[in-house]
Amino acid sequence: MLKPTFALDFERPLLALQSKIGELKELSGGAKVDFTDEILKLERKARKLQAEIFSDLTPWQIVQLARHPNRPYTLDYLKALFTDFVEIEGDRRFAADRAIVSGFARFDGAPVLVMGHQKGRSTKENMVRNFGMPRPEGYRKARRLFDLAERFRLPVLIFIDTPGAYPGIGAEERGQAEAIAVNLEVMSGLSVPTISTVIGEGASGGALGLGVTSRILMLQYAWYNVISPESCSSILYRDAGQAKKSAEGLKLTAKDLSGFGITDETVQEPLGGAHRDHALAARYVGEAIRRHLAQLKLLSPEQIVADRYRKYRAIGVFTSDE
Amino acid sequence: MAWFSKEKKLKSKGGPVEAQPAPAKKGEGIWNKCDGCAEVIYKADLEKNWNICPLCGHHEMMPVRRRFDLLLDPGTFQELDADLTPQDPLGFSDAKKYKDRLKATAKTTGLRDAFVSGTGSIGGHPVSIGSFAFEFMGGSMGSVVGEKVARVIDRAYERRIPCIVFSSTGGARMQEGIFSLMQMAKTSAALNRFRAVRKPYISVMLHPTTGGVAASFAWLGDVVIAEPKALIGFAGPRVIEQTIREKLPPGFQRSEFLLEHGMIDAIVPRLEMRDKLAQILSLLG
């Protein structure tokens, strides 16, 4: 388990209790006094508290978990689930974009294209990763790799985790919207199996620019929507501080999206969230990907295109007079 | 850009946009103050000139149906899918319930949502065609708009005819959350299927075209045309200014800027649009 270096407000009582248990265990080690009963009692209490806190998370709390600085990122899943990774960085147009990590690797021994948004953990890392906000170059690199995946018949496995595509002058000059648009179309037409997993934040077009996949999986405490709660509330209420309210209204949790039939599976997280146990989180994600990939591999290339087309063509809620 | 003395304040964002006051409200009465030259002109004169300022040539927004009057061969427009009606899948409300906002907007605009579409012909070429209605909640795209755009494309696919979409929008509609986002995927998938019939898809960007519409079918045209001085981009100017903490250079994200950067194919004034479209259709159609 990772050492909790950062705690969300609602995690604090639990973490306090767990650190007390840790102290008692250390004292027991001296064997002068037996705290076994105490420890068992506190552990029961901790489990109960954890269950209570996590059984009733608000959408805003889920957004905070999705952004937890210790949460596993794309590279963490890459290390845990893939072997033989060769990073491919070139967009052949303008620049390397490190907000998206991509390359060839093996998943269960078979070659795949793996790709995802990458956030940084330190300020220095975030300078390199641009906080996981790609510029057009990132999407164009992805597009180039989609073409290669198609030609070499590689399944495409994607991790989504971005606060959005970068809104800057250069990004606009070089066609941010065009870069994303092209990816939507290219991804919709790939004849290899494609699976995206929303592991943290899925903000708007910046997320969807890697997300038009045969299957969409989503971690239990990830969020995915057309806009971030902060941006939504600054438009609606002219006040980013109302984000909590927007988070509720937007219906952005894994539970919501699964209910709408948008996602194909909600991937359970370890107790207390993916940041509490990276290895277990990766195992759950790996199992889900493996299951869906096995199903998709049964389809012919034509069926894969048709299946994906049907999936997206059918999304929408409206009525007509007939 | 010198004559562009007053920048319109747009509430567009990276993705979605809040409802805009219908442009009809502006200059209610018989006079209209031009956004380009700030001259006050007789509204009837402006409308007679397809909402182009007779003094400075500034292209004001135009109500959606007038677009078809201007572009299509007389009497050929047949509206389709007019019965598609938005729902409220999230149960969304802010100052107003989304349901009530839809009802109120339908009443003032006479539209059910922000897109009007059908078939017609231009210079004798049959086309599947649609246009955003900015006057309906800032032309934002939810399920109905996405579905209507996809049907414009599907119809063109089935009939093996070209399709044309006019965009004027702040982007995806946040009141429909993830459904709005997924309309970007839906329309792009429809276009991908359409490419096989080897008929042109022409995208025309009007003022403004931003967010999720810019980042999907609007930028996927085989030919992408813009009206003069239209604001076009992914993120809205306000969001960019907040991010980089400085003022944007004049003319940033306008049609002329995009043409200069190779991001669009041509700028065509409103009154020349019909001939230009007919010309492209005769070459590629």
Coordinates of C-alpha atoms in Angstrom, one line a residue:
Chain A
M1 CA 0.0 0.0 0.0
L2 CA 1.2 3.5 -0.8
K3 CA 2.0 5.8 2.1
P4 CA -0.9 8.3 2.2
T5 CA 0.9 11.6 1.6
F6 CA -2.3 13.4 0.7
A7 CA -5.7 12.9 2.1
L8 CA -9.1 14.2 0.9
D9 CA -11.3 15.7 3.6
F10 CA -13.6 12.7 3.7
E11 CA -10.7 10.2 3.9
R12 CA -9.2 11.8 7.0
P13 CA -11.1 10.1 9.8
L14 CA -10.4 6.7 8.2
L15 CA -6.7 7.5 7.7
A16 CA -6.4 8.7 11.3
L17 CA -7.9 5.4 12.5
Q18 CA -5.6 3.4 10.3
S19 CA -2.5 5.2 11.5
K20 CA -3.6 4.5 15.1
I21 CA -3.9 0.8 14.2
G22 CA -0.4 0.9 12.7
E23 CA 1.0 2.5 15.9
L24 CA -0.6 -0.2 18.1
K25 CA 0.7 -2.9 15.9
E26 CA 4.2 -1.4 16.2
L27 CA 3.9 -1.3 20.0
S28 CA 2.6 -5.0 20.0
G29 CA 5.8 -5.9 18.3
G30 CA 7.6 -5.1 21.6
A31 CA 5.4 -7.8 23.1
K32 CA 5.4 -6.2 26.6
V33 CA 1.6 -5.5 26.3
D34 CA -0.9 -7.3 24.2
F35 CA -3.0 -5.0 22.1
T36 CA -4.5 -7.8 19.9
D37 CA -8.1 -7.2 21.1
E38 CA -7.7 -3.4 20.8
I39 CA -6.4 -3.8 17.3
L40 CA -9.1 -6.2 16.2
K41 CA -11.7 -3.8 17.5
L42 CA -10.2 -0.8 15.8
E43 CA -9.8 -2.8 12.5
R44 CA -13.5 -3.7 12.6
K45 CA -14.3 -0.1 13.3
A46 CA -12.1 1.0 10.4
R47 CA -13.7 -1.4 8.0
K48 CA -17.1 -0.2 9.1
L49 CA -16.1 3.5 8.7
Q50 CA -14.7 2.8 5.3
A51 CA -17.8 1.0 4.1
E52 CA -19.9 3.9 5.4
I53 CA -17.8 6.6 3.7
F54 CA -17.5 4.8 0.4
S55 CA -21.0 3.5 0.2
D56 CA -22.4 7.0 0.0
L57 CA -20.0 9.2 -1.9
T58 CA -21.3 12.3 -3.5
P59 CA -20.5 13.0 -7.2
W60 CA -18.2 15.8 -6.0
Q61 CA -16.3 13.4 -3.7
I62 CA -16.0 11.0 -6.7
V63 CA -14.6 13.9 -8.8
Q64 CA -12.0 14.5 -6.0
L65 CA -11.1 10.8 -5.9
A66 CA -10.7 10.8 -9.7
R67 CA -8.2 13.6 -9.3
H68 CA -6.4 12.2 -6.3
P69 CA -2.7 12.9 -6.8
N70 CA -1.8 9.3 -5.7
R71 CA -4.2 7.8 -8.1
P72 CA -2.6 5.4 -10.7
Y73 CA -2.0 7.0 -14.0
T74 CA -1.6 5.6 -17.5
L75 CA 2.1 4.8 -17.0
D76 CA 1.3 2.9 -13.8
Y77 CA -1.2 0.6 -15.6
L78 CA 1.3 0.3 -18.5
K79 CA 4.0 -1.0 -16.1
A80 CA 1.6 -3.3 -14.3
L81 CA -0.2 -4.8 -17.3
F82 CA 2.0 -4.7 -20.3
T83 CA 5.4 -6.0 -21.3
D84 CA 7.9 -5.1 -24.0
F85 CA 6.7 -1.5 -24.2
V86 CA 8.3 0.6 -27.0
E87 CA 7.3 4.2 -26.8
I88 CA 6.5 5.9 -30.1
E89 CA 6.6 9.7 -29.8
G90 CA 6.6 11.3 -33.2
D91 CA 3.6 13.2 -34.7
R92 CA 5.9 14.0 -37.8
R93 CA 4.2 17.4 -37.9
F94 CA 5.3 19.7 -35.2
A95 CA 6.4 18.4 -31.8
A96 CA 6.3 15.6 -29.3
D97 CA 3.4 15.8 -26.9
R98 CA 4.0 14.2 -23.6
A99 CA 0.5 14.7 -22.3
I100 CA -0.2 11.5 -24.3
V101 CA 1.9 8.4 -23.9
S102 CA 1.8 5.8 -26.7
G103 CA 3.5 2.9 -28.2
F104 CA 3.6 -0.8 -28.9
A105 CA 3.6 -3.4 -26.2
R106 CA 2.4 -6.9 -25.3
F107 CA -0.8 -7.6 -23.4
D108 CA -1.0 -11.2 -22.3
G109 CA 1.9 -11.8 -24.7
A110 CA 0.2 -10.5 -27.8
P111 CA 1.3 -7.2 -29.5
V112 CA -1.1 -4.2 -29.1
L113 CA -1.1 -0.5 -29.4
V114 CA -1.4 1.1 -26.0
M115 CA -2.0 4.8 -25.4
G116 CA -3.3 7.1 -22.7
H117 CA -3.3 10.6 -21.3
Q118 CA -0.5 11.1 -18.8
K119 CA -0.6 13.4 -15.8
G120 CA 2.4 14.3 -13.7
R121 CA 2.8 13.8 -10.0
S122 CA 5.2 16.6 -9.3
T123 CA 5.3 20.2 -10.6
K124 CA 8.3 19.2 -12.7
E125 CA 6.5 16.2 -14.2
N126 CA 3.5 18.3 -14.8
M127 CA 5.5 20.8 -16.8
V128 CA 6.5 17.9 -19.1
R129 CA 3.0 16.3 -19.1
N130 CA 1.1 19.6 -19.3
F131 CA -1.2 18.3 -16.6
G132 CA -2.4 15.7 -19.0
M133 CA -3.8 18.3 -21.4
P134 CA -2.8 17.4 -25.0
R135 CA -2.1 19.8 -27.8
P136 CA -3.0 19.0 -31.4
E137 CA 0.3 17.2 -31.7
G138 CA -0.8 14.6 -29.2
Y139 CA -3.9 13.8 -31.1
R140 CA -2.0 13.7 -34.4
K141 CA 0.5 11.3 -32.9
A142 CA -2.4 9.2 -31.8
R143 CA -3.9 9.3 -35.3
R144 CA -0.7 8.2 -36.9
L145 CA -0.6 5.2 -34.5
F146 CA -4.2 4.3 -35.2
D147 CA -3.3 4.0 -38.8
L148 CA -0.4 1.7 -37.9
A149 CA -2.6 -0.4 -35.6
E150 CA -5.0 -0.9 -38.5
R151 CA -2.2 -1.9 -40.9
F152 CA -0.5 -4.3 -38.4
R153 CA -3.8 -5.6 -37.0
L154 CA -3.1 -4.5 -33.5
P155 CA -5.8 -4.2 -30.9
V156 CA -5.9 -0.7 -29.4
L157 CA -6.0 -0.3 -25.6
I158 CA -6.5 3.3 -24.3
F159 CA -6.5 4.9 -20.9
I160 CA -8.4 8.2 -20.5
D161 CA -7.4 10.6 -17.9
T162 CA -7.4 14.3 -18.8
P163 CA -8.9 17.6 -17.5
G164 CA -9.4 18.6 -21.2
A165 CA -7.5 19.4 -24.4
Y166 CA -5.2 22.4 -23.8
P167 CA -6.9 25.7 -24.5
G168 CA -3.9 27.9 -25.7
I169 CA -3.0 30.2 -28.5
G170 CA -0.6 27.7 -30.2
A171 CA -3.1 24.9 -29.8
E172 CA -5.7 26.9 -31.6
E173 CA -3.4 28.1 -34.3
R174 CA -2.4 24.5 -35.1
G175 CA -6.0 23.3 -35.2
Q176 CA -6.9 21.7 -31.9
A177 CA -10.5 21.1 -33.0
E178 CA -9.5 19.7 -36.3
A179 CA -7.0 17.3 -34.7
I180 CA -9.7 15.9 -32.3
A181 CA -12.4 15.8 -35.1
V182 CA -10.1 13.7 -37.3
N183 CA -9.5 11.2 -34.5
L184 CA -13.2 10.7 -33.9
E185 CA -13.7 9.7 -37.5
V186 CA -10.5 7.6 -37.8
M187 CA -11.3 5.7 -34.5
S188 CA -14.9 5.1 -35.6
G189 CA -13.6 3.3 -38.7
L190 CA -10.9 1.1 -37.3
S191 CA -11.4 -2.6 -38.0
V192 CA -9.3 -3.8 -35.0
P193 CA -10.8 -4.2 -31.5
T194 CA -10.5 -1.0 -29.5
I195 CA -11.1 -0.5 -25.8
S196 CA -10.9 2.6 -23.7
T197 CA -10.8 2.7 -19.9
V198 CA -11.6 6.0 -18.1
I199 CA -9.2 5.7 -15.2
G200 CA -9.5 9.2 -13.8
E201 CA -10.9 12.3 -15.5
G202 CA -12.7 12.2 -18.8
A203 CA -13.2 15.8 -19.7
S204 CA -15.0 16.6 -22.9
G205 CA -13.5 16.5 -26.4
G206 CA -10.0 16.2 -25.0
A207 CA -11.0 12.8 -23.6
L208 CA -13.3 11.7 -26.5
G209 CA -10.4 12.5 -28.9
L210 CA -8.9 9.1 -27.8
G211 CA -12.3 7.6 -26.8
V212 CA -14.3 6.4 -29.8
T213 CA -13.7 2.8 -29.0
S214 CA -15.6 -0.5 -29.4
R215 CA -15.9 -0.7 -25.7
I216 CA -15.8 1.9 -23.0
L217 CA -14.8 0.8 -19.5
M218 CA -14.8 3.1 -16.5
L219 CA -13.3 2.9 -13.1
Q220 CA -15.7 3.1 -10.2
Y221 CA -14.4 6.5 -9.0
A222 CA -13.7 8.1 -12.4
W223 CA -15.8 10.8 -14.0
Y224 CA -16.6 11.4 -17.7
N225 CA -18.6 14.2 -19.2
V226 CA -19.1 17.0 -21.7
I227 CA -17.6 19.6 -19.4
S228 CA -15.8 19.8 -16.1
P229 CA -17.9 20.7 -13.0
E230 CA -15.8 23.9 -12.6
S231 CA -16.3 25.1 -16.2
C232 CA -20.0 24.2 -16.0
S233 CA -20.5 26.2 -12.9
S234 CA -18.6 29.2 -14.1
I235 CA -20.9 29.3 -17.1
L236 CA -24.1 28.7 -15.2
Y237 CA -23.4 30.6 -12.0
R238 CA -20.5 32.7 -13.1
D239 CA -18.7 31.1 -10.1
A240 CA -16.4 28.1 -10.3
G241 CA -17.1 27.6 -6.6
Q242 CA -20.4 26.0 -7.4
A243 CA -18.7 23.0 -8.9
K244 CA -20.2 20.7 -6.3
K245 CA -23.6 21.6 -7.5
S246 CA -22.6 21.1 -11.1
A247 CA -21.1 17.8 -10.4
E248 CA -24.4 16.6 -9.2
G249 CA -26.4 18.0 -12.1
L250 CA -24.1 16.8 -14.9
K251 CA -24.5 13.1 -14.0
L252 CA -20.9 12.3 -14.5
T253 CA -20.1 9.2 -12.4
A254 CA -19.5 5.6 -13.6
K255 CA -22.8 4.6 -12.1
D256 CA -24.7 7.3 -14.0
L257 CA -23.0 6.5 -17.3
S258 CA -23.6 2.8 -16.9
G259 CA -27.2 3.6 -16.2
F260 CA -27.4 5.6 -19.4
G261 CA -25.9 2.6 -21.3
I262 CA -22.9 4.7 -22.4
T263 CA -20.2 2.6 -20.7
D264 CA -19.9 -1.2 -21.2
E265 CA -18.6 -2.0 -17.7
T266 CA -17.8 -0.2 -14.4
V267 CA -14.5 -1.6 -13.1
Q268 CA -14.5 -2.0 -9.3
E269 CA -11.8 -0.2 -7.4
P270 CA -9.9 -1.5 -4.3
L271 CA -11.5 -0.5 -1.0
G272 CA -10.9 3.2 -0.4
G273 CA -10.1 3.9 -4.1
A274 CA -7.5 2.9 -6.7
H275 CA -4.9 5.2 -5.0
R276 CA -4.9 2.9 -1.9
D277 CA -3.7 -0.1 -3.8
H278 CA -2.2 0.4 -7.3
A279 CA -1.5 -3.3 -7.9
L280 CA -5.0 -4.4 -7.1
A281 CA -6.5 -1.6 -9.2
A282 CA -4.3 -2.7 -12.1
R283 CA -5.4 -6.3 -11.7
Y284 CA -9.1 -5.4 -11.8
V285 CA -8.5 -3.2 -14.9
G286 CA -6.5 -5.9 -16.6
E287 CA -9.2 -8.5 -16.0
A288 CA -11.9 -6.3 -17.4
I289 CA -9.8 -5.5 -20.5
R290 CA -9.0 -9.1 -21.0
R291 CA -12.6 -10.1 -20.9
H292 CA -13.8 -7.5 -23.4
L293 CA -10.8 -8.1 -25.7
A294 CA -11.6 -11.8 -25.8
Q295 CA -15.2 -11.0 -26.9
L296 CA -14.1 -8.5 -29.6
K297 CA -11.5 -10.9 -31.0
L298 CA -14.4 -13.2 -32.0
L299 CA -15.6 -10.6 -34.5
S300 CA -14.4 -10.2 -38.1
P301 CA -12.9 -6.8 -39.1
E302 CA -16.2 -5.9 -40.8
Q303 CA -18.2 -6.9 -37.8
I304 CA -15.9 -4.8 -35.6
V305 CA -16.6 -1.7 -37.7
A306 CA -20.3 -2.4 -37.9
D307 CA -20.6 -3.1 -34.1
R308 CA -18.9 0.2 -33.2
Y309 CA -20.9 2.2 -35.7
R310 CA -24.1 0.8 -34.3
K311 CA -23.0 1.6 -30.7
Y312 CA -22.4 5.3 -31.4
R313 CA -25.1 5.9 -34.0
A314 CA -27.7 4.8 -31.4
I315 CA -26.7 7.2 -28.6
G316 CA -29.2 10.0 -27.8
V317 CA -32.4 10.7 -26.1
F318 CA -35.3 12.3 -28.0
T319 CA -38.8 11.7 -29.1
S320 CA -40.6 12.0 -32.4
D321 CA -44.2 12.5 -33.4
E322 CA -44.6 9.1 -35.1
Chain B
M1 CA -10.0 44.1 -38.4
A2 CA -10.1 47.9 -37.9
W3 CA -13.8 48.2 -38.6
F4 CA -14.5 45.5 -36.1
S5 CA -14.9 48.1 -33.4
K6 CA -17.1 46.1 -31.0
E7 CA -16.3 42.5 -30.3
K8 CA -19.3 40.4 -29.6
K9 CA -19.2 38.9 -26.2
L10 CA -19.5 35.2 -26.7
K11 CA -20.1 32.8 -23.9
S12 CA -18.6 29.9 -25.8
K13 CA -16.4 27.4 -24.0
G14 CA -14.1 24.5 -24.7
G15 CA -17.2 22.4 -25.0
P16 CA -20.6 23.5 -24.2
V17 CA -22.3 26.8 -24.0
E18 CA -25.0 28.4 -22.0
A19 CA -28.1 29.5 -23.8
Q20 CA -27.7 32.8 -25.5
P21 CA -30.4 35.4 -25.8
A22 CA -32.0 34.9 -29.2
P23 CA -30.4 37.4 -31.6
A24 CA -33.9 38.5 -32.5
K25 CA -34.1 40.2 -29.1
K26 CA -31.2 42.4 -30.0
G27 CA -32.3 45.6 -31.7
E28 CA -35.9 44.9 -31.1
G29 CA -37.9 47.5 -32.8
I30 CA -37.2 48.9 -36.2
W31 CA -33.5 50.0 -35.8
N32 CA -30.4 47.9 -35.6
K33 CA -27.0 48.9 -34.5
C34 CA -24.4 47.2 -36.6
D35 CA -21.8 45.1 -34.8
G36 CA -19.3 46.0 -37.4
C37 CA -19.4 49.7 -38.0
A38 CA -21.7 50.7 -35.1
E39 CA -24.0 52.6 -37.5
V40 CA -27.6 52.5 -36.7
I41 CA -29.5 51.1 -39.7
Y42 CA -33.1 50.5 -40.5
K43 CA -33.8 46.9 -39.6
A44 CA -35.8 46.2 -42.8
D45 CA -32.9 47.3 -44.9
L46 CA -30.6 44.9 -43.0
E47 CA -33.0 42.0 -43.5
K48 CA -33.5 42.8 -47.1
N49 CA -29.8 42.5 -47.5
W50 CA -29.7 39.0 -45.9
N51 CA -28.5 40.5 -42.6
I52 CA -25.4 42.0 -44.1
C53 CA -24.8 45.6 -43.1
P54 CA -25.4 47.7 -46.3
L55 CA -22.8 50.2 -45.0
C56 CA -19.8 48.1 -44.0
G57 CA -20.6 44.5 -45.2
H58 CA -20.5 43.0 -41.7
H59 CA -22.3 39.7 -41.6
E60 CA -24.9 39.7 -38.8
M61 CA -26.4 36.4 -37.7
M62 CA -29.4 35.3 -39.7
P63 CA -32.4 33.3 -38.6
V64 CA -32.0 29.7 -39.7
R65 CA -34.7 29.4 -42.3
R66 CA -33.6 32.4 -44.2
R67 CA -30.4 30.4 -45.0
F68 CA -32.4 28.0 -47.1
D69 CA -34.3 30.8 -48.9
L70 CA -30.9 32.3 -49.8
L71 CA -29.2 29.1 -51.0
L72 CA -31.6 26.6 -52.3
D73 CA -33.3 26.6 -55.7
P74 CA -36.7 28.2 -55.1
G75 CA -39.3 25.8 -53.9
T76 CA -37.0 22.8 -53.6
F77 CA -36.5 22.8 -49.8
Q78 CA -38.3 20.0 -48.1
E79 CA -37.9 20.0 -44.4
L80 CA -37.4 16.6 -42.7
D81 CA -37.1 15.3 -39.1
A82 CA -38.8 18.5 -37.8
D83 CA -40.7 16.3 -35.3
L84 CA -37.6 15.4 -33.3
T85 CA -38.1 16.8 -29.8
P86 CA -35.5 17.1 -27.1
Q87 CA -35.9 15.4 -23.7
D88 CA -34.2 15.9 -20.4
P89 CA -32.3 12.8 -19.7
L90 CA -30.3 14.2 -16.7
G91 CA -33.2 16.0 -15.0
F92 CA -31.1 19.1 -15.3
S93 CA -31.8 22.5 -13.8
D94 CA -29.8 25.6 -13.0
A95 CA -31.7 28.9 -12.6
K96 CA -34.4 27.3 -14.6
K97 CA -35.3 23.7 -15.3
Y98 CA -33.9 22.5 -18.6
K99 CA -37.4 21.3 -19.6
D100 CA -38.8 24.8 -19.0
R101 CA -36.0 26.4 -20.8
L102 CA -36.7 24.2 -23.8
K103 CA -40.3 25.0 -23.8
A104 CA -39.7 28.7 -23.4
T105 CA -37.2 28.7 -26.2
A106 CA -39.4 26.7 -28.5
K107 CA -42.1 29.3 -28.0
T108 CA -39.9 32.3 -28.8
T109 CA -38.1 30.7 -31.8
G110 CA -40.8 28.5 -33.3
L111 CA -38.2 25.7 -33.3
R112 CA -38.1 22.4 -31.4
D113 CA -34.3 22.5 -31.2
A114 CA -31.2 24.1 -32.7
F115 CA -31.0 22.5 -36.1
V116 CA -33.2 22.6 -39.2
S117 CA -32.6 20.1 -42.0
G118 CA -34.0 18.5 -45.1
T119 CA -33.3 18.2 -48.8
G120 CA -33.3 20.6 -51.7
S121 CA -31.2 21.5 -54.7
I122 CA -28.5 24.1 -55.4
G123 CA -28.0 25.0 -59.0
G124 CA -29.9 21.9 -59.9
H125 CA -27.7 19.6 -57.7
P126 CA -29.8 17.7 -55.2
V127 CA -28.3 17.9 -51.7
S128 CA -29.0 16.7 -48.2
I129 CA -28.7 19.9 -46.1
G130 CA -28.9 21.3 -42.6
S131 CA -28.2 24.4 -40.6
F132 CA -27.8 25.3 -37.0
A133 CA -30.2 27.7 -35.4
F134 CA -28.1 29.9 -33.1
E135 CA -31.2 31.5 -31.9
F136 CA -32.1 28.3 -30.1
M137 CA -29.9 28.0 -26.9
G138 CA -26.8 29.3 -28.7
G139 CA -27.0 26.6 -31.3
S140 CA -25.8 24.1 -28.7
M141 CA -25.8 20.4 -29.7
G142 CA -27.7 17.8 -27.7
S143 CA -29.2 14.6 -28.7
V144 CA -31.7 16.1 -31.2
V145 CA -29.1 18.2 -33.0
G146 CA -26.7 15.3 -33.1
E147 CA -29.4 13.0 -34.5
K148 CA -30.5 15.5 -37.1
V149 CA -26.9 16.0 -38.3
A150 CA -26.4 12.2 -38.5
R151 CA -29.6 11.9 -40.5
V152 CA -28.5 14.6 -42.9
I153 CA -25.4 12.5 -43.5
D154 CA -27.3 9.2 -43.6
R155 CA -29.8 10.5 -46.1
A156 CA -26.9 11.6 -48.3
Y157 CA -25.4 8.2 -47.9
E158 CA -28.6 6.4 -48.9
R159 CA -29.4 8.6 -51.8
R160 CA -25.8 8.9 -53.0
I161 CA -26.0 12.7 -53.0
P162 CA -23.7 15.4 -51.5
C163 CA -24.4 16.9 -48.0
I164 CA -23.9 20.3 -46.6
V165 CA -24.0 21.4 -43.0
F166 CA -24.0 25.1 -41.8
S167 CA -22.7 25.4 -38.3
S168 CA -23.3 28.3 -35.9
T169 CA -22.9 27.1 -32.3
G170 CA -21.1 27.4 -29.0
G171 CA -20.6 23.6 -29.0
A172 CA -22.1 20.7 -27.1
R173 CA -25.1 21.4 -24.8
M174 CA -24.1 20.9 -21.2
Q175 CA -27.7 20.3 -20.1
E176 CA -27.5 16.9 -21.8
G177 CA -24.1 16.0 -20.3
I178 CA -22.5 12.8 -21.7
F179 CA -25.2 12.5 -24.4
S180 CA -24.1 15.8 -25.9
L181 CA -20.5 14.7 -25.9
M182 CA -21.3 11.4 -27.6
Q183 CA -23.1 13.3 -30.5
M184 CA -19.6 14.2 -31.6
A185 CA -18.8 10.5 -31.9
K186 CA -22.1 9.7 -33.5
T187 CA -21.9 12.3 -36.3
S188 CA -18.2 11.5 -37.0
A189 CA -19.0 7.8 -37.3
A190 CA -21.9 8.6 -39.7
L191 CA -19.5 10.7 -41.8
N192 CA -17.0 7.9 -41.8
R193 CA -19.6 5.6 -43.3
F194 CA -20.7 8.3 -45.8
R195 CA -17.1 8.6 -47.3
A196 CA -17.5 5.3 -49.1
V197 CA -20.1 6.8 -51.5
R198 CA -17.6 9.3 -52.9
K199 CA -19.9 12.3 -52.7
P200 CA -18.7 15.6 -51.2
Y201 CA -19.5 16.8 -47.7
I202 CA -19.2 20.5 -47.5
S203 CA -19.0 22.2 -44.1
V204 CA -19.7 25.9 -43.8
M205 CA -18.7 27.6 -40.6
L206 CA -20.8 30.6 -39.6
H207 CA -20.2 32.9 -36.7
P208 CA -19.5 31.4 -34.2
T209 CA -18.4 27.7 -34.6
T210 CA -16.6 26.5 -31.5
G211 CA -16.4 23.6 -29.0
G212 CA -17.7 20.1 -29.7
V213 CA -19.2 21.0 -33.1
A214 CA -15.9 22.5 -34.3
A215 CA -14.1 19.4 -32.9
S216 CA -16.3 17.0 -34.8
F217 CA -18.3 17.1 -38.1
A218 CA -17.8 20.9 -38.7
W219 CA -14.1 20.3 -39.2
L220 CA -14.4 17.1 -41.1
G221 CA -15.7 18.6 -44.4
D222 CA -14.1 17.5 -47.6
V223 CA -14.3 21.2 -48.1
V224 CA -14.4 23.6 -45.2
I225 CA -15.7 27.1 -45.9
A226 CA -16.3 30.0 -43.5
E227 CA -18.2 33.3 -43.7
P228 CA -16.1 36.4 -43.3
K229 CA -15.0 37.3 -39.7
A230 CA -16.7 34.3 -38.1
L231 CA -15.3 33.2 -34.7
I232 CA -14.0 29.6 -35.1
G233 CA -12.1 27.5 -32.7
F234 CA -12.0 24.8 -30.1
A235 CA -11.9 26.8 -26.9
G236 CA -13.7 30.1 -26.6
P237 CA -11.6 33.3 -26.2
R238 CA -12.6 33.8 -22.6
V239 CA -11.3 30.3 -21.6
I240 CA -8.0 30.8 -23.4
E241 CA -7.6 34.3 -21.8
Q242 CA -8.2 32.7 -18.4
T243 CA -5.7 30.0 -19.1
I244 CA -2.8 32.0 -20.5
R245 CA -3.7 35.2 -18.4
E246 CA -3.2 37.6 -21.3
K247 CA -5.3 39.4 -23.9
L248 CA -5.7 37.6 -27.2
P249 CA -4.3 39.3 -30.3
P250 CA -6.9 41.1 -32.5
G251 CA -8.4 38.8 -35.1
F252 CA -7.5 35.7 -33.2
Q253 CA -9.7 32.7 -34.1
R254 CA -11.5 34.7 -36.9
S255 CA -12.0 33.2 -40.4
E256 CA -9.2 35.2 -41.9
F257 CA -6.8 34.0 -39.1
L258 CA -7.7 30.4 -39.8
L259 CA -7.3 30.7 -43.5
E260 CA -3.9 32.2 -42.9
H261 CA -3.0 29.2 -40.8
G262 CA -4.2 26.7 -43.3
M263 CA -7.0 25.5 -41.1
I264 CA -9.9 26.2 -43.5
D265 CA -10.2 26.1 -47.3
A266 CA -11.9 29.3 -48.3
I267 CA -13.8 32.4 -47.0
V268 CA -16.9 33.0 -48.9
P269 CA -19.2 36.1 -48.4
R270 CA -22.8 35.2 -47.8
L271 CA -24.1 36.5 -51.1
E272 CA -21.5 34.5 -53.0
M273 CA -22.1 31.3 -51.1
R274 CA -24.8 29.9 -53.4
D275 CA -22.7 30.1 -56.5
K276 CA -19.6 28.8 -54.8
L277 CA -21.5 25.8 -53.5
A278 CA -23.0 25.1 -56.9
Q279 CA -19.5 25.3 -58.4
I280 CA -18.0 22.8 -55.9
L281 CA -21.0 20.5 -56.3
S282 CA -20.6 20.5 -60.1
L283 CA -16.9 19.7 -59.8
L284 CA -17.2 16.9 -57.1
G285 CA -20.8 16.0 -57.0

